[in-house]
PDB file of C-alpha atoms in Angstrom:
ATOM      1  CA  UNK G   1     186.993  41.720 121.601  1.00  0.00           C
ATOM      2  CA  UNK G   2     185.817  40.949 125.070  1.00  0.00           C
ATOM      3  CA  UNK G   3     185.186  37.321 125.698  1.00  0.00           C
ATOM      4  CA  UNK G   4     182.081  38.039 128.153  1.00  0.00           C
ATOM      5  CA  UNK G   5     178.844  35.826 127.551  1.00  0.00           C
ATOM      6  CA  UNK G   6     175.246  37.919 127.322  1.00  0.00           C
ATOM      7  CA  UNK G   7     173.150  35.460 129.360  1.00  0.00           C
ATOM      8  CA  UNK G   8     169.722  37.024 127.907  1.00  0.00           C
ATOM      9  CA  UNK G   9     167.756  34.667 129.230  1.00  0.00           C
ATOM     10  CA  UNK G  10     168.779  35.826 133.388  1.00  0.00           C
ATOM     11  CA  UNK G  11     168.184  39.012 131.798  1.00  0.00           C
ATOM     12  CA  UNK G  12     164.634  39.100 131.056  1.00  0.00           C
ATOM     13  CA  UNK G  13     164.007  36.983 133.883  1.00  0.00           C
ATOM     14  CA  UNK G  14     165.634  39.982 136.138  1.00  0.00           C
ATOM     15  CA  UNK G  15     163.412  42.501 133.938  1.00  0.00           C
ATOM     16  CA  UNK G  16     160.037  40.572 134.386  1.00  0.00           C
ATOM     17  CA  UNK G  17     160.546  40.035 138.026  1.00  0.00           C
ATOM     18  CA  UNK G  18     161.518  43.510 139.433  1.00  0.00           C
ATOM     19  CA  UNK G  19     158.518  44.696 138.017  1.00  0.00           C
ATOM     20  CA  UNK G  20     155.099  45.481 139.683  1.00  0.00           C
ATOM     21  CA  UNK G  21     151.909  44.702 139.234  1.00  0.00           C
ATOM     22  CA  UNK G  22     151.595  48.416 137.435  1.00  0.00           C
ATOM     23  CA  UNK G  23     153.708  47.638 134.855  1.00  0.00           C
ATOM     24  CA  UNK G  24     150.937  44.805 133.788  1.00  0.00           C
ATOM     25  CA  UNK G  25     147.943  46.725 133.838  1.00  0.00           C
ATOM     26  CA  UNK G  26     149.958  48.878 131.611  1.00  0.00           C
ATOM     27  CA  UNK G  27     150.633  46.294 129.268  1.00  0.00           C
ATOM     28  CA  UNK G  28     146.931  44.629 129.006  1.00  0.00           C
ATOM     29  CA  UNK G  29     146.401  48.497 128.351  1.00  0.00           C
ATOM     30  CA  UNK G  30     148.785  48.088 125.439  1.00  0.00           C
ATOM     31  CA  UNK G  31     147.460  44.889 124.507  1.00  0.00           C
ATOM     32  CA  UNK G  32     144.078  46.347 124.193  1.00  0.00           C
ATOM     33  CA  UNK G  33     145.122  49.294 122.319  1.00  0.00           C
ATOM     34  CA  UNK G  34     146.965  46.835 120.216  1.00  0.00           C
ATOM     35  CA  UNK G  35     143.141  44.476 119.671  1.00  0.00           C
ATOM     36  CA  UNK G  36     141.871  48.359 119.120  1.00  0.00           C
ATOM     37  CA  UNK G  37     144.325  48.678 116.381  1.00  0.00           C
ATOM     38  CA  UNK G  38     143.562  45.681 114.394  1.00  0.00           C
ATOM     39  CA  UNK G  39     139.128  46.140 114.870  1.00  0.00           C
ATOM     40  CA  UNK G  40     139.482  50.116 114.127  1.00  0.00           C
ATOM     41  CA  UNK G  41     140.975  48.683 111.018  1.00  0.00           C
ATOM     42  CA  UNK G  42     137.801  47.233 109.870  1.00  0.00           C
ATOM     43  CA  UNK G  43     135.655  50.304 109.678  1.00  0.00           C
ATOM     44  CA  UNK G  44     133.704  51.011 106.680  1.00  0.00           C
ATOM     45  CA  UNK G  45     136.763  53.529 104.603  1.00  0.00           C
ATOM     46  CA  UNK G  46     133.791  56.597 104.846  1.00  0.00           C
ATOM     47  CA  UNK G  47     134.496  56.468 108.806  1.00  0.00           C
ATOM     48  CA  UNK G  48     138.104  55.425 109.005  1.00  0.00           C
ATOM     49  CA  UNK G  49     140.849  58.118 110.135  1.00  0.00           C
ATOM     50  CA  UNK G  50     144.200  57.527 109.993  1.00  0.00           C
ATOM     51  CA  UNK G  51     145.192  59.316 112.976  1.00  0.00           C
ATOM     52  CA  UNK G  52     143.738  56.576 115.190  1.00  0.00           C
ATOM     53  CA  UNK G  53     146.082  54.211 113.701  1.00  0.00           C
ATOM     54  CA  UNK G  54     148.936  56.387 114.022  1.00  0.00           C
ATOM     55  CA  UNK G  55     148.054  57.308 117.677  1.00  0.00           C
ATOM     56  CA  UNK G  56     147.771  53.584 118.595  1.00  0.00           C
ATOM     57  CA  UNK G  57     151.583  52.539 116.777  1.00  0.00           C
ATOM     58  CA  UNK G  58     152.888  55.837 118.688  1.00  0.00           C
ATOM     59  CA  UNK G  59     151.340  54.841 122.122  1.00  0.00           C
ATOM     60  CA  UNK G  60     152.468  51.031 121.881  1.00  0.00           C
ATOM     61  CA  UNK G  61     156.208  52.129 120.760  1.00  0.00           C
ATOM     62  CA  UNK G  62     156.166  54.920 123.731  1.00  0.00           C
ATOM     63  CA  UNK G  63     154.595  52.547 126.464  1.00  0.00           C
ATOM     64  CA  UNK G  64     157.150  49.895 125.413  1.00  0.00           C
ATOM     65  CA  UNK G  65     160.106  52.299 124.894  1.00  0.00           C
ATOM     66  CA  UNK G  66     159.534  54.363 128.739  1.00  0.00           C
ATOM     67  CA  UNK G  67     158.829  50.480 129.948  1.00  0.00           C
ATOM     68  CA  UNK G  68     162.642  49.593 129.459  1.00  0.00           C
ATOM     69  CA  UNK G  69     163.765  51.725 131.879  1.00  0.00           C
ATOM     70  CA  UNK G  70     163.260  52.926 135.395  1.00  0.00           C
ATOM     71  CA  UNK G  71     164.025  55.935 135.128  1.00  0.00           C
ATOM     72  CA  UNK G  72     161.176  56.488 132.529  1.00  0.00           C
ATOM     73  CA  UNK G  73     158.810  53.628 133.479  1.00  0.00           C
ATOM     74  CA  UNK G  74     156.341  55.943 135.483  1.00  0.00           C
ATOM     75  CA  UNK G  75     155.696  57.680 132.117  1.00  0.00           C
ATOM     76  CA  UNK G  76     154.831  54.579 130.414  1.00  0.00           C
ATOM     77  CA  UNK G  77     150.990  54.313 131.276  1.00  0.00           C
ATOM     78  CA  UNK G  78     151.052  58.065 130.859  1.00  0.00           C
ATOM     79  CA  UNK G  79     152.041  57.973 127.297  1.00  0.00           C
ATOM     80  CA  UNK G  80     149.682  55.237 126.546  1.00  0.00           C
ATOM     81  CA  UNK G  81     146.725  57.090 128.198  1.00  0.00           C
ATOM     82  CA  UNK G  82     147.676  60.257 126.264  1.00  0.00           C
ATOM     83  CA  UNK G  83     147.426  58.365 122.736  1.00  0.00           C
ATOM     84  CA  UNK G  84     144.374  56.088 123.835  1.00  0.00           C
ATOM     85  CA  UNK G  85     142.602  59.483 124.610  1.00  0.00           C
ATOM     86  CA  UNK G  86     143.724  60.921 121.089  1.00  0.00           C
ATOM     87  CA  UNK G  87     142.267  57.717 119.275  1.00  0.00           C
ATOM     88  CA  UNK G  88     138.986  58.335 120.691  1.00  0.00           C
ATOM     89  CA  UNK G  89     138.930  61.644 119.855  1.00  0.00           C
ATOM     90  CA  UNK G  90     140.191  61.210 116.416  1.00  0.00           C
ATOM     91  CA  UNK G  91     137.977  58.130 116.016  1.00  0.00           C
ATOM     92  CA  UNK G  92     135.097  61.027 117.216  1.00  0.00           C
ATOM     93  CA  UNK G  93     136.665  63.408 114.604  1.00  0.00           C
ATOM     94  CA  UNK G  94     135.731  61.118 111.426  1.00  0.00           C
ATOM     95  CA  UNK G  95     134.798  63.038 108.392  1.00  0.00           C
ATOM     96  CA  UNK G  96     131.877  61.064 108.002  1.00  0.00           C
ATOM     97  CA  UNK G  97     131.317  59.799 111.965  1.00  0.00           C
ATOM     98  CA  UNK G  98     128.639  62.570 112.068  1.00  0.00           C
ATOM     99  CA  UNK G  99     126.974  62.026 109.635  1.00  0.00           C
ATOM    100  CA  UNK G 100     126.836  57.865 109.916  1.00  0.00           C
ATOM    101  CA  UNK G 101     125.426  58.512 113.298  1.00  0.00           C
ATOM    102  CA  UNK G 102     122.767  60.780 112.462  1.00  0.00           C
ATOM    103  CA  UNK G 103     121.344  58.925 109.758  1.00  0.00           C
ATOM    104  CA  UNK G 104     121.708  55.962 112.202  1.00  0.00           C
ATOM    105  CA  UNK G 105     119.736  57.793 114.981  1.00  0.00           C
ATOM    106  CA  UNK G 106     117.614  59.867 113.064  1.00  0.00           C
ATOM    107  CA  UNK G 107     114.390  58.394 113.982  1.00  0.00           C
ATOM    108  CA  UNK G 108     115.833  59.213 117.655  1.00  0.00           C
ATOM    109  CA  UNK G 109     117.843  57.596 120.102  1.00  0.00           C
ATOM    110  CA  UNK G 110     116.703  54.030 121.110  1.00  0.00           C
ATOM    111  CA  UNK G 111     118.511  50.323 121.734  1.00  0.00           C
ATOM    112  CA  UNK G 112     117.333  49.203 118.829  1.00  0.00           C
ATOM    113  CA  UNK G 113     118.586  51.974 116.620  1.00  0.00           C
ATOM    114  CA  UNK G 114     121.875  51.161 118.961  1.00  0.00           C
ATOM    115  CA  UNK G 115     122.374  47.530 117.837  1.00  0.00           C
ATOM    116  CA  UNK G 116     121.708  48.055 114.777  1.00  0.00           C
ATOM    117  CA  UNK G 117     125.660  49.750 114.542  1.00  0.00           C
ATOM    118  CA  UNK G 118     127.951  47.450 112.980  1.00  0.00           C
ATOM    119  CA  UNK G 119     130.064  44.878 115.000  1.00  0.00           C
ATOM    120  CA  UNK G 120     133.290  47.050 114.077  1.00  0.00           C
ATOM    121  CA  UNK G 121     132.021  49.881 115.558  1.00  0.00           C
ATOM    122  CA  UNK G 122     130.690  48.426 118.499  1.00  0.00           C
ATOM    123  CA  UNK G 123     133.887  46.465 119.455  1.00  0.00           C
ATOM    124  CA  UNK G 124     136.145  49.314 118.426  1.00  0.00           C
ATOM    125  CA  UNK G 125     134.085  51.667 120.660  1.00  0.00           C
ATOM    126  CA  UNK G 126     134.813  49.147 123.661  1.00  0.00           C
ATOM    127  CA  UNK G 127     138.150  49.067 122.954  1.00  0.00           C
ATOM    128  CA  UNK G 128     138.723  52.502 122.948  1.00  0.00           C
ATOM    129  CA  UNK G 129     136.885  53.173 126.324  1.00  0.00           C
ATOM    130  CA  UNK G 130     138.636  50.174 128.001  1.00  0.00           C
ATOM    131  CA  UNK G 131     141.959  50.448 126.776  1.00  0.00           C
ATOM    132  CA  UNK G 132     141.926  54.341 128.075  1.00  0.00           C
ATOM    133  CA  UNK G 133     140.385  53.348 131.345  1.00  0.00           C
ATOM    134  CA  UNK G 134     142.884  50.663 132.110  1.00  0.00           C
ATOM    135  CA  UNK G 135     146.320  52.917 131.039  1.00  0.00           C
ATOM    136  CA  UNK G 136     144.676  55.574 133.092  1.00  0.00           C
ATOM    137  CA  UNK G 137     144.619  52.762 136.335  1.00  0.00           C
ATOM    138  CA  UNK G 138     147.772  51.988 135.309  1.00  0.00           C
ATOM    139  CA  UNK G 139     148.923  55.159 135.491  1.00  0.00           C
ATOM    140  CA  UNK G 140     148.228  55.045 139.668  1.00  0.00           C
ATOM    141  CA  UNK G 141     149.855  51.942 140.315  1.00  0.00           C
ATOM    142  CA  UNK G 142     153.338  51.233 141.074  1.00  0.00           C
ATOM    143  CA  UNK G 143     155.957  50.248 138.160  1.00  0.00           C
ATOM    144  CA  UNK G 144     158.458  48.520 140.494  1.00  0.00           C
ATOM    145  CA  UNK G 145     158.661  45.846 142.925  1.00  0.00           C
ATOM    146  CA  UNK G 146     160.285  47.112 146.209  1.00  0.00           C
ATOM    147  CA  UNK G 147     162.196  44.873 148.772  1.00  0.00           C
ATOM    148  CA  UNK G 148     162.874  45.407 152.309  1.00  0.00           C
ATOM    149  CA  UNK G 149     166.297  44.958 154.510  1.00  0.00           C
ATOM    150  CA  UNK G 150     166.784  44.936 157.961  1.00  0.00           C
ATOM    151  CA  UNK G 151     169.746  46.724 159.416  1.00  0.00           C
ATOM    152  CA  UNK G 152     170.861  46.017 162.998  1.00  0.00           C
ATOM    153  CA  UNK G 153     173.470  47.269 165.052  1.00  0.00           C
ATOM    154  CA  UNK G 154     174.547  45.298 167.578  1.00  0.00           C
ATOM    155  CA  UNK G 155     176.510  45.749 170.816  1.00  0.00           C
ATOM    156  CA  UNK G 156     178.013  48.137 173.024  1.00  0.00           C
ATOM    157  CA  UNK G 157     181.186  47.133 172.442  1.00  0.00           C
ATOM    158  CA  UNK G 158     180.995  44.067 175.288  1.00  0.00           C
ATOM    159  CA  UNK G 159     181.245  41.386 172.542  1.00  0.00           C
ATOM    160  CA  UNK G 160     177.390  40.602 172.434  1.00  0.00           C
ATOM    161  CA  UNK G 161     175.671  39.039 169.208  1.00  0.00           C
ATOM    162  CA  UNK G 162     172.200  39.955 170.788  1.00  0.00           C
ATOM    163  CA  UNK G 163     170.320  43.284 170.552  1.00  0.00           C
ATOM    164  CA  UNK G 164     169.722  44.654 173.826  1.00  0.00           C
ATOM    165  CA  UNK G 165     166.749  47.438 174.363  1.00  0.00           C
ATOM    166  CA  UNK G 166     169.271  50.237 173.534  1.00  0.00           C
ATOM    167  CA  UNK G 167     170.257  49.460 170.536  1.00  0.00           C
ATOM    168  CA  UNK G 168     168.921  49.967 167.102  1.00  0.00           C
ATOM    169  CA  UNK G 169     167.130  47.856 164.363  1.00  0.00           C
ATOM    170  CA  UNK G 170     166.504  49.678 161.168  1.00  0.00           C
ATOM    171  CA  UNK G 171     164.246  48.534 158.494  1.00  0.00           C
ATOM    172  CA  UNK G 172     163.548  50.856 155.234  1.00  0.00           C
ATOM    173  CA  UNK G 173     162.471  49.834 151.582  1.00  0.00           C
ATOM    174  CA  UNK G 174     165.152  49.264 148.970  1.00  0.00           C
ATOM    175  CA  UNK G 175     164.514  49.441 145.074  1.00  0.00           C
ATOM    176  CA  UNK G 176     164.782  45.573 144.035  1.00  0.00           C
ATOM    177  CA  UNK G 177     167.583  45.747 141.542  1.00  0.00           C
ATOM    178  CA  UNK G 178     169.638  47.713 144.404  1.00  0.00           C
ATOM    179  CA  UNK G 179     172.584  46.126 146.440  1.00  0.00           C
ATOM    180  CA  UNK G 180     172.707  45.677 149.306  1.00  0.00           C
ATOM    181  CA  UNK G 181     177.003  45.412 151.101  1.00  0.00           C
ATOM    182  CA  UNK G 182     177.349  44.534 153.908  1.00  0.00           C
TER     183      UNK G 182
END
C-alpha cells in the first residue's frame, strides 16, 4: 500500500478554479434542467411522458460526466443542449398535449384562454425554453481558464540582465493546469 495522502479538498479547489465562466452557464443550464425535472413531474398523468424525464437524468449525468474532464468538457453544454431540445420535443409529443391544448384554445387563441393553463405547465414550459437557451450559450463560451507567461531571452552573450532592442520577449497563452520549467 502506498502511504500517499488524497488532499480532496486542494483538489476541487484546483477543479473549480481552472474553470471558465462557460463551464457555469453550463451548469445553471443543468440546474435548470434539473428545476425542469422536478415541475415536469407535476403534470396532470394524461400529459406526462416519460421520455422528458429520461432525457433530463441523461443530459444532467452527460453534462456532469464530459464536465470532469478537459478533454471532453467542450461537449458538456453540447450534450445538455441535445437532451434539453429532446424534452421539449417529447414534452410537445404528449399523447394527450394535443388534445389538452385544443380544448384549451378552442374558442381561439387569446391571453385569457393562455392563463388559464395550469401553473405546471406554464413553469415547465419556461423551463424548457430557458434551460435550452442557456446550454445552447453555454455551448459558445469557453470551458477553461487560460493563463499567460512571458518568455524573455536575454543577452548577447556580454553578461547583461537587461533586454536590449534586439532581443526577444515572447508572450503566448498557456492552459492553466499546464507547467511551466524554467
Amino acid at each position: 500500500m502506498s502511504n500517499k495522502k488524497i488532499d480532496i479538498k486542494s483538489g476541487i479547489k484546483g477543479f473549480v478554479l481552472s474553470r471558465n465562466y462557460g463551464f457555469y452557464v453550463g451548469l445553471a443550464a443543468a440546474v435548470l434542467t434539473f428545476v425542469q425535472l422536478i415541475s415536469y413531474s407535476c403534470m396532470p398523468k394524461d400529459l406526462f411522458n416519460g421520455a422528458v424525464i429520461a432525457a433530463c437524468v441523461i443530459g444532467i449525468v452527460l453534462f456532469v460526466a464530459f464536465s470532469l474532464f478537459k478533454q471532453t468538457a467542450r461537449l458538456a453544454p453540447v450534450a445538455l443542449m441535445i437532451c434539453d431540445f429532446l424534452c421539449i420535443t417529447a414534452f410537445a409529443a404528449a399523447n394527450g398535449m394535443v388534445d389538452y391544448l385544443s380544448t384549451a384554445f378552442f374558442g381561439g387563441f387569446s391571453i385569457g384562454s393562455i392563463f388559464l393553463l395550469p401553473a405546471a405547465m406554464w413553469f415547465s414550459v419556461l423551463m424548457f425554453v430557458l434551460s435550452f437557451l442557456v446550454s445552447s450559450a453555454a455551448m459558445y463560451m469557453p470551458q477553461f481558464k487560460e493563463t499567460e507567461y512571458t518568455v524573455r531571452v536575454y543577452g548577447d552573450g556580454a553578461g547583461d540582465d537587461e533586454p536590449d532592442e534586439s532581443e526577444t520577449v515572447i508572450s503566448e497563452p498557456v492552459e492553466s493546469n499546464a507547467e511551466v520549467q524554467a
